[in-house]
Coordinates of N, CA and C and ligand atoms in Angstrom, one line a residue:
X1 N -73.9 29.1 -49.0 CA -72.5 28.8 -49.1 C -71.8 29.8 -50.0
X2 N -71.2 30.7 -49.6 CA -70.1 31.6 -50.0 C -70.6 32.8 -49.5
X3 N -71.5 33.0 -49.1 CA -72.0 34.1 -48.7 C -71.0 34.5 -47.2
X4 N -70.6 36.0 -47.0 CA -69.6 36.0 -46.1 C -69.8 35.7 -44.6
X5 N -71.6 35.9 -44.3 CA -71.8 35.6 -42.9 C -71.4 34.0 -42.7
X6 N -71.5 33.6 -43.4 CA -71.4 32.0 -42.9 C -70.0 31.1 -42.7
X7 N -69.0 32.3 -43.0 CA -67.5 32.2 -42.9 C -67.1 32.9 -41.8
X8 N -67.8 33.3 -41.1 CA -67.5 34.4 -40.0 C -67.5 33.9 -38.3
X9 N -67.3 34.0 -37.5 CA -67.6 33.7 -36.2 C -68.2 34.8 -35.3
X10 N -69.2 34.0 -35.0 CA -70.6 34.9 -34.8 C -70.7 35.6 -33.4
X11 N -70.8 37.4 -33.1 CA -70.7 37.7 -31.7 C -71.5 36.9 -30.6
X12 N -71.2 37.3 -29.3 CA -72.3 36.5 -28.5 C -73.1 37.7 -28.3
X13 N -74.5 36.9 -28.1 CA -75.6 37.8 -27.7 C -75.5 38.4 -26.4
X14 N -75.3 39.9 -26.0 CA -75.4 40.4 -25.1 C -76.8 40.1 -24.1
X15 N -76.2 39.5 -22.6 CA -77.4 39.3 -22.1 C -78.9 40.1 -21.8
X16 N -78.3 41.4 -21.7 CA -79.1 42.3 -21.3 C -80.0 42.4 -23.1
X17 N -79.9 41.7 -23.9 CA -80.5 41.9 -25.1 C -81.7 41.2 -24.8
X18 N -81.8 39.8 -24.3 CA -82.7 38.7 -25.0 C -83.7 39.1 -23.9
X19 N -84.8 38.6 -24.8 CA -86.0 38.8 -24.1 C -86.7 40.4 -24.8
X20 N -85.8 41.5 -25.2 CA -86.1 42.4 -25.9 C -87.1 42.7 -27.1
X21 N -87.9 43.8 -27.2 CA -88.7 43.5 -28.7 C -88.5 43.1 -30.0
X22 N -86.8 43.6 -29.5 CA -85.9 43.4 -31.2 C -85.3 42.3 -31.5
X23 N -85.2 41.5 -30.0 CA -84.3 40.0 -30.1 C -85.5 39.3 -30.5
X24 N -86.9 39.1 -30.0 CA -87.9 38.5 -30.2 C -88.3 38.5 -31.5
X25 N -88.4 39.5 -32.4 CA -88.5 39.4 -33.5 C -87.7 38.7 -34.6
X26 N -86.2 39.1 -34.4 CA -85.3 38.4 -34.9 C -85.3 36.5 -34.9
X27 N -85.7 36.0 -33.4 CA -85.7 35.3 -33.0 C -87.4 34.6 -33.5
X28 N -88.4 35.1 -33.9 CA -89.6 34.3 -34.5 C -89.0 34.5 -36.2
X29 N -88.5 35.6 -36.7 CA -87.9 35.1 -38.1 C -87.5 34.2 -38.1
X30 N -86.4 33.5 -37.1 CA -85.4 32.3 -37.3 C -86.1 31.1 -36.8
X31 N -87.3 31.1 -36.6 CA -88.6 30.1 -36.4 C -89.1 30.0 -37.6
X32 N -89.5 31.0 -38.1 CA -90.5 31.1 -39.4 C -89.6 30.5 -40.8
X33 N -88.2 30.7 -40.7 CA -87.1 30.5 -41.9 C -87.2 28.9 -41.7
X34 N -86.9 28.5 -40.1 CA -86.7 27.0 -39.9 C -88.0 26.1 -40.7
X35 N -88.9 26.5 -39.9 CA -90.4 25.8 -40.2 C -90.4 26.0 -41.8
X36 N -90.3 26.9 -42.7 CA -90.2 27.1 -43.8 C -89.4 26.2 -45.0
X37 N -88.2 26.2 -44.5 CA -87.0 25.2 -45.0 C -87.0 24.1 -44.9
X38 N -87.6 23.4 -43.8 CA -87.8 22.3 -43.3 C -86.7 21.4 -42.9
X39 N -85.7 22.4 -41.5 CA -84.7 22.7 -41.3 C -84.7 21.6 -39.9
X40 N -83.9 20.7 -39.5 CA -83.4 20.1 -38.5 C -83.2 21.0 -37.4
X41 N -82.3 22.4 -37.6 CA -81.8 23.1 -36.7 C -81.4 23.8 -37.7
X42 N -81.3 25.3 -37.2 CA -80.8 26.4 -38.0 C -80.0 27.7 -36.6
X43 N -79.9 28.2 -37.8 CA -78.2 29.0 -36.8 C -78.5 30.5 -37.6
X44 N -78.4 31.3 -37.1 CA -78.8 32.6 -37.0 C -78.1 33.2 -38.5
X45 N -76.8 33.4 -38.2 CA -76.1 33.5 -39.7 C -76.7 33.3 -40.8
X46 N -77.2 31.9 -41.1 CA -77.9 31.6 -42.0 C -79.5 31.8 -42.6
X47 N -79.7 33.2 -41.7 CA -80.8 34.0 -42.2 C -80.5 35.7 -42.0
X48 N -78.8 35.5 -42.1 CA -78.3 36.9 -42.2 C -78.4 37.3 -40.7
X49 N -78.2 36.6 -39.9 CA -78.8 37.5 -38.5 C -76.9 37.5 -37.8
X50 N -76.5 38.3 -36.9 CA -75.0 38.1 -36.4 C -75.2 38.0 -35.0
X51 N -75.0 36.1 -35.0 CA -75.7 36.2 -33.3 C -75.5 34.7 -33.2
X52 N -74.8 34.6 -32.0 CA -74.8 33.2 -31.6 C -76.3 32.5 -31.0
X53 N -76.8 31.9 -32.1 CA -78.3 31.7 -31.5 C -78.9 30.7 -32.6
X54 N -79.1 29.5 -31.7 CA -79.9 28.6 -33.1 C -80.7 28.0 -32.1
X55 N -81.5 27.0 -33.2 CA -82.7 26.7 -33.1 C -82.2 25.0 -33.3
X56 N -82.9 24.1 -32.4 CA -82.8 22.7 -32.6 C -84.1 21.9 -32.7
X57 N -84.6 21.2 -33.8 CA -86.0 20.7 -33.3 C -86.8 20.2 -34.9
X58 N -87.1 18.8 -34.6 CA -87.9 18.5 -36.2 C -89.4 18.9 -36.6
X59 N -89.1 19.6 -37.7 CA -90.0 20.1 -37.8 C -90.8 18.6 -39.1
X60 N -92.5 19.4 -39.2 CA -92.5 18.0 -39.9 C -92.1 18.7 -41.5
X61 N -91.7 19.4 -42.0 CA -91.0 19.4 -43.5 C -89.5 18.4 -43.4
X62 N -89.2 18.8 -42.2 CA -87.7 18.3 -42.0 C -87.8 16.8 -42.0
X63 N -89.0 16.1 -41.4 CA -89.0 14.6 -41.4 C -89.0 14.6 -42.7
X64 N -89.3 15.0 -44.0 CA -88.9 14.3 -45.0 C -87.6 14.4 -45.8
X65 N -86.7 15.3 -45.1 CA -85.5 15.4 -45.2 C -85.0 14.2 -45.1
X66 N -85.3 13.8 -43.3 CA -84.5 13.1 -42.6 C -85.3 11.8 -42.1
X67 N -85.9 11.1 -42.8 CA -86.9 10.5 -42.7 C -86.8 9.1 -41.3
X68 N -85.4 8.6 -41.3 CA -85.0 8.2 -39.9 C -84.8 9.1 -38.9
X69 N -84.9 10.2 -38.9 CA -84.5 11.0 -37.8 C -85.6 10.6 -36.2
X70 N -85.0 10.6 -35.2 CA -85.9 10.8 -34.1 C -86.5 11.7 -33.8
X71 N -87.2 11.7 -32.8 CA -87.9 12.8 -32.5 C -86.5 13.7 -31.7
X72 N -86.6 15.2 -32.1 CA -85.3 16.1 -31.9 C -86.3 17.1 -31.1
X73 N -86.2 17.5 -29.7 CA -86.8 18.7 -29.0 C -87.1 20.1 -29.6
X74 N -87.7 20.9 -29.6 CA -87.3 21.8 -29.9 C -86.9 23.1 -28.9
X75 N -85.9 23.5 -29.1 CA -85.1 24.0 -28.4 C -84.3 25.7 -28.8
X76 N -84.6 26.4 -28.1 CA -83.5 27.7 -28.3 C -82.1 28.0 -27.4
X77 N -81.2 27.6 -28.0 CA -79.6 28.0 -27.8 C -79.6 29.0 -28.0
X78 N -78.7 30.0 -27.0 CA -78.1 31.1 -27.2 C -76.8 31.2 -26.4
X79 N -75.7 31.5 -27.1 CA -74.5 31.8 -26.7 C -74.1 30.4 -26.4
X80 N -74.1 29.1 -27.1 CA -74.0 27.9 -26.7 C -72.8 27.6 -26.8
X81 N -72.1 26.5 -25.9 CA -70.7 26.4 -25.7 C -70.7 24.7 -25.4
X82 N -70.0 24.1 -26.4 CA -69.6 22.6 -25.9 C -68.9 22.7 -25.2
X83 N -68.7 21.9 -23.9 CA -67.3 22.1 -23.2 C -66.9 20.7 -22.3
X84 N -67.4 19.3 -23.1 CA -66.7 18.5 -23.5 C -67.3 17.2 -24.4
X85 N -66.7 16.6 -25.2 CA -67.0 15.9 -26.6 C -66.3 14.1 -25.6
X86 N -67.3 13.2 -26.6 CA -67.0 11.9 -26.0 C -65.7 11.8 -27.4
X87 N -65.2 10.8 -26.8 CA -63.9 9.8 -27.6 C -64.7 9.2 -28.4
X88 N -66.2 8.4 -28.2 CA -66.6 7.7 -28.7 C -67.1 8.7 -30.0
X89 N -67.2 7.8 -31.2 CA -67.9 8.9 -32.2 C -68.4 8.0 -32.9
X90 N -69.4 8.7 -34.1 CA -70.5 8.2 -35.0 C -70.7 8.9 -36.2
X91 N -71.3 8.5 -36.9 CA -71.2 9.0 -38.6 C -72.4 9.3 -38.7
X92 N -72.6 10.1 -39.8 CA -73.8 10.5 -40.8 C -74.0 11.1 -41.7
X93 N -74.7 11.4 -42.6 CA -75.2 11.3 -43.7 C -75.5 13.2 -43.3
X94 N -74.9 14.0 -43.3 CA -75.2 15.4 -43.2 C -75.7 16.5 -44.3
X95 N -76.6 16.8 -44.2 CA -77.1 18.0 -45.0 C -77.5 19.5 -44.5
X96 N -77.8 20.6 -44.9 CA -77.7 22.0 -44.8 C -78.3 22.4 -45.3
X97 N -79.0 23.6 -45.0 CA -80.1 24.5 -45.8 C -79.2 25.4 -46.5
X98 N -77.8 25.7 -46.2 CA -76.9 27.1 -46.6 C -76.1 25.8 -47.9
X99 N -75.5 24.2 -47.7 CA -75.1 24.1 -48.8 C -76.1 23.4 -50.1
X100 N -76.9 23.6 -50.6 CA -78.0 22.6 -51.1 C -77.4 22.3 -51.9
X101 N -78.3 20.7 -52.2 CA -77.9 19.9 -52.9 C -77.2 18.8 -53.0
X102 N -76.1 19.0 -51.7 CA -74.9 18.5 -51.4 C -75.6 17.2 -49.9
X103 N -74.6 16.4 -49.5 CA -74.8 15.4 -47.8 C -73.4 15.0 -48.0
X104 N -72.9 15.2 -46.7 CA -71.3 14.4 -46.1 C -71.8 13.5 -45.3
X105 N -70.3 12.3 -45.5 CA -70.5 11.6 -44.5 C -69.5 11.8 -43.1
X106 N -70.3 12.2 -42.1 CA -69.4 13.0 -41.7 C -69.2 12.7 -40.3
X107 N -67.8 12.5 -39.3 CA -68.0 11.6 -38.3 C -67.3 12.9 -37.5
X108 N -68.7 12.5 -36.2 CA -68.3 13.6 -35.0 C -68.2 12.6 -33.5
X109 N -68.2 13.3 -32.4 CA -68.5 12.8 -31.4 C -70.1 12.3 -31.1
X110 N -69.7 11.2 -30.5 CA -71.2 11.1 -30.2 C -71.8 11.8 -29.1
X111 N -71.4 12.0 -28.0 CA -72.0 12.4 -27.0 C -71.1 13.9 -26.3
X112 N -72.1 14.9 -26.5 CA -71.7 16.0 -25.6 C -71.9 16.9 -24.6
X113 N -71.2 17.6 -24.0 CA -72.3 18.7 -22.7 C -71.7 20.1 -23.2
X114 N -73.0 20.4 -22.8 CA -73.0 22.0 -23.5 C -73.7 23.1 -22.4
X115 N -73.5 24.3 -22.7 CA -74.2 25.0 -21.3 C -74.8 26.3 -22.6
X116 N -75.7 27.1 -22.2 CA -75.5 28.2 -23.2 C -77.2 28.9 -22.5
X117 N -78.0 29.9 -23.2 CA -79.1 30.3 -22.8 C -80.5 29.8 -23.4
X118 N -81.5 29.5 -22.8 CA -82.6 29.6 -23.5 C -83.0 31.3 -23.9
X119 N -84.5 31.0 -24.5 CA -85.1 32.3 -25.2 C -85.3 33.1 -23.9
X120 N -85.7 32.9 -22.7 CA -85.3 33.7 -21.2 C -84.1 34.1 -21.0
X121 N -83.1 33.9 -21.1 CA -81.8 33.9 -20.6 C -81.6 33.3 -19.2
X122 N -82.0 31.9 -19.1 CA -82.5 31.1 -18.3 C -80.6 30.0 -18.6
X123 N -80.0 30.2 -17.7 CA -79.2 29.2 -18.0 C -79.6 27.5 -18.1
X124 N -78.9 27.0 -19.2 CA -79.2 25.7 -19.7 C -77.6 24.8 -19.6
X125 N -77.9 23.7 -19.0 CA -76.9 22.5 -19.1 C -76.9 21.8 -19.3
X126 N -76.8 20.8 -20.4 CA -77.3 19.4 -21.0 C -76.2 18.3 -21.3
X127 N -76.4 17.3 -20.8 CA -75.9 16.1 -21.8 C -76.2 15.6 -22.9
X128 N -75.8 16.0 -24.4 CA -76.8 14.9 -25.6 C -76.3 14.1 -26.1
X129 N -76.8 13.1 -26.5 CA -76.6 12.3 -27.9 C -77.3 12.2 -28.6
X130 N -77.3 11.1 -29.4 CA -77.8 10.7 -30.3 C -77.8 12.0 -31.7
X131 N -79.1 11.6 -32.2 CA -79.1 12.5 -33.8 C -79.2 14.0 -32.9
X132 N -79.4 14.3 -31.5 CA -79.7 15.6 -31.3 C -78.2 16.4 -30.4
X133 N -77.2 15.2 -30.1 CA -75.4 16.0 -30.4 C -75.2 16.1 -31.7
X134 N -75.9 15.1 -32.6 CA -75.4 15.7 -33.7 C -75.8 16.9 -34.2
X135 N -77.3 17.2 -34.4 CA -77.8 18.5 -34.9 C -76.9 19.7 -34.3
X136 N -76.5 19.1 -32.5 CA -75.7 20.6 -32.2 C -74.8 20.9 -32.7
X137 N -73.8 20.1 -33.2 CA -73.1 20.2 -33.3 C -72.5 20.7 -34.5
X138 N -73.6 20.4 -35.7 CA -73.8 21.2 -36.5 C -74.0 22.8 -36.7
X139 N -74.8 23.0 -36.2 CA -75.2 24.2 -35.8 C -74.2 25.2 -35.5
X140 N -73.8 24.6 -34.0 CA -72.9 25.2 -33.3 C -71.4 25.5 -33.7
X141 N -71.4 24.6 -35.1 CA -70.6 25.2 -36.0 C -70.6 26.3 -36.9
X142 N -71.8 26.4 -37.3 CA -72.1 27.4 -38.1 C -71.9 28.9 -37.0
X143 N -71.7 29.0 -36.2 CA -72.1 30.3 -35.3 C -70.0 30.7 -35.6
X144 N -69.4 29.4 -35.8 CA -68.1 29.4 -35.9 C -67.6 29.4 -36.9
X145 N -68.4 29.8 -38.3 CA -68.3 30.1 -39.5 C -67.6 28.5 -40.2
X146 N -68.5 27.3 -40.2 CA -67.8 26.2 -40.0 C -69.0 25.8 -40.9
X147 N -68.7 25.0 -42.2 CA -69.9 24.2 -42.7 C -69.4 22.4 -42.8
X148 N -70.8 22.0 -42.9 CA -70.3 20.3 -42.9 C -69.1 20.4 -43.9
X149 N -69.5 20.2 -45.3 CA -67.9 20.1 -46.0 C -66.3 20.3 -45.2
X150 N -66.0 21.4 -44.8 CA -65.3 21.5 -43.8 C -64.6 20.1 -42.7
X151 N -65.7 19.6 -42.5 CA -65.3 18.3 -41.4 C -65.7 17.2 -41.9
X152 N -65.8 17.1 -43.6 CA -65.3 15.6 -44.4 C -64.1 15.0 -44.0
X153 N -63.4 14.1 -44.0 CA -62.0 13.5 -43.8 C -61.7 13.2 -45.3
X154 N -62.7 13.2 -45.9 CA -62.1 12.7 -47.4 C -63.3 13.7 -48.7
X155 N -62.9 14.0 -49.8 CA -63.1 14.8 -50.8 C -64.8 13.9 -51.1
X156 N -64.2 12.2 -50.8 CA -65.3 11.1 -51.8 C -66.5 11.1 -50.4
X157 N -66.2 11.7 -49.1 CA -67.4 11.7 -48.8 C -68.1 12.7 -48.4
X158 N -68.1 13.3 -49.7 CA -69.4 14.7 -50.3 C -70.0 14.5 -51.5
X159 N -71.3 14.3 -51.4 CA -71.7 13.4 -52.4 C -73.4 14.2 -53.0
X160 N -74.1 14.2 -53.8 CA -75.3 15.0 -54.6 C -76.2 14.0 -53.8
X161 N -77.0 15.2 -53.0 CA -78.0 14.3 -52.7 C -78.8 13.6 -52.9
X162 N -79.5 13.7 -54.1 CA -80.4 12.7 -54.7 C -79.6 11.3 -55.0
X163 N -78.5 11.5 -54.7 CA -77.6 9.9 -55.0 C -78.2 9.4 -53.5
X164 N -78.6 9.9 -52.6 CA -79.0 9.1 -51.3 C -79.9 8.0 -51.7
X165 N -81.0 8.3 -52.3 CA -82.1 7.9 -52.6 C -81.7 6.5 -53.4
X166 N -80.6 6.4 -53.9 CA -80.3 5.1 -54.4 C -79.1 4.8 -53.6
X167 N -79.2 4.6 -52.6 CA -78.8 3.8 -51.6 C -78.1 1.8 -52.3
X168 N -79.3 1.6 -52.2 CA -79.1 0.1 -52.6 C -78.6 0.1 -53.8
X169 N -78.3 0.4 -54.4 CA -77.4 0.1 -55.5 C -76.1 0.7 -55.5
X170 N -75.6 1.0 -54.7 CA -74.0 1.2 -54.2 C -73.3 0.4 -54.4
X171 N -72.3 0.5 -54.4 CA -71.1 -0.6 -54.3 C -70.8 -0.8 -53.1
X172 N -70.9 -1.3 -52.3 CA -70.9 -2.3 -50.9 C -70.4 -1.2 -50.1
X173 N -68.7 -1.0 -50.6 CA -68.1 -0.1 -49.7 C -67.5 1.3 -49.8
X174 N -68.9 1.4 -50.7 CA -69.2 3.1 -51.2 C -70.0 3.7 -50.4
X175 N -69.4 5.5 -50.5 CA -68.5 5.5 -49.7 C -66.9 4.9 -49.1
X176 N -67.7 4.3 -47.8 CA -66.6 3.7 -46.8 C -67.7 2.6 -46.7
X177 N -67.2 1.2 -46.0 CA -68.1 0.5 -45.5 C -69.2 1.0 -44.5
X178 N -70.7 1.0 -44.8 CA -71.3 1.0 -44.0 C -72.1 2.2 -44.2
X179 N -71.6 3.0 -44.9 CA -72.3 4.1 -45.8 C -73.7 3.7 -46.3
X180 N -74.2 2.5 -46.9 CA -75.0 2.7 -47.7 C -75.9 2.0 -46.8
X181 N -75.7 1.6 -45.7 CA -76.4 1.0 -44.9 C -77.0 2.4 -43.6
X182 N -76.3 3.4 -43.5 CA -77.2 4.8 -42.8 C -78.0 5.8 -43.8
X183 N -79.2 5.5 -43.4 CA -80.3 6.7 -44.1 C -79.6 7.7 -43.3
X184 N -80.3 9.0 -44.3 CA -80.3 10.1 -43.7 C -81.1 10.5 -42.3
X185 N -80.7 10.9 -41.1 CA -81.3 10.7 -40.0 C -81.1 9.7 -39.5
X186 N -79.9 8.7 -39.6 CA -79.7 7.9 -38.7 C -78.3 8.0 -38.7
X187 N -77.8 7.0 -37.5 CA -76.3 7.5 -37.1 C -75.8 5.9 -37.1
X188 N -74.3 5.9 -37.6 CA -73.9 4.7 -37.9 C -72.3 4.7 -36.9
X189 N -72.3 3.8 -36.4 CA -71.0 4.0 -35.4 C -69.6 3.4 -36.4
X190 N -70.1 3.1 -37.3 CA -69.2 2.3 -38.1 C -69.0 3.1 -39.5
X191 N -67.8 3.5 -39.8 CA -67.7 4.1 -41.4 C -67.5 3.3 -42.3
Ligands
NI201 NI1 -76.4 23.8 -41.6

């Protein structure tokens, strides 16, 4: 966080690039940083790279991030593009390898479709929900120079992570109602 790639909006990857010796490399670093960090999903920017291109998928460091979390695919986006968000939406408990320290509670859509490339340049079209619209959506912010903080609705729900961990001893409707009732890695339809 403050660093300028991560404020930027990130080019698209030329197709005639992927699959190359130079994208492939780039592209097992941003494997190697994920598995490393113990990262839900990561986004190019955030290991310095200028490239619309992230990675979705739990690794097992990440389960102890996100200890509700489901099982999340692992998956390579490139040049990914929502191109339509449900009305319906859901909340969560969001954290970041680029803000440390920090989790929002943070309410997106629940369900989206997205089209964009795998690591072939194999066109890809999906419907997702659950915790894995959310990861994209994460993500797919960051290629748009966009961090969780950013899409808090309120200042009180950005909060030091280790305060997660004491959950049960919140004040009911700290936060917002229903806050203290979603772990990290789970999704609450209710704020
Ligand atoms: Ni992030």
């Amino acid at each position: 966080m403050g660093s300028r790639i991560l404020l930027e909006t990130q080019p698209e990857v030329p197709t005639q690039t992927i699959g190359t010796e130079a994208f492939r490399q780039k592209l097992s670093a941003l494997k190697n940083a994920q598995a490393l960090a113990g990262g839900i999903g990561i986004a190019a920017p955030q290991v310095g790279w200028s490239a619309r291109v992230m990675l979705l998928g739990l690794t097992a460091a990440a389960k102890k991030r996100y200890p509700q979390a489901p099982a999340v695919p692992f998956e390579v986006w490139i040049n990914p593009v929502i191109h339509s968000f449900s009305t319906e939406t859901c909340w969560a408990w969001e954290g970041c390898l680029s803000v440390p320290g920090l989790r929002g509670w943070i309410e997106r859509p629940s369900t989206i479709t997205a089209r964009g490339m795998d690591e072939k340049g194999q066109v890809i079209k999906k419907t997702l929900d659950g915790f894995t619209a959310r990861v994209f959506q994460h993500e797919a912010d960051h290629l748009d120079g966009i961090l969780f903080p950013q899409r808090a609705h309120n200042t009180r729900h950005i909060i030091p992570d280790d305060i997660l961990a004491n959950q049960g001893e919140w004040a009911d409707e700290w936060p917002t109602p229903g806050a203290r009732n979603t772990a990290p890695g789970a999704l609450s339809v209710l704020p």
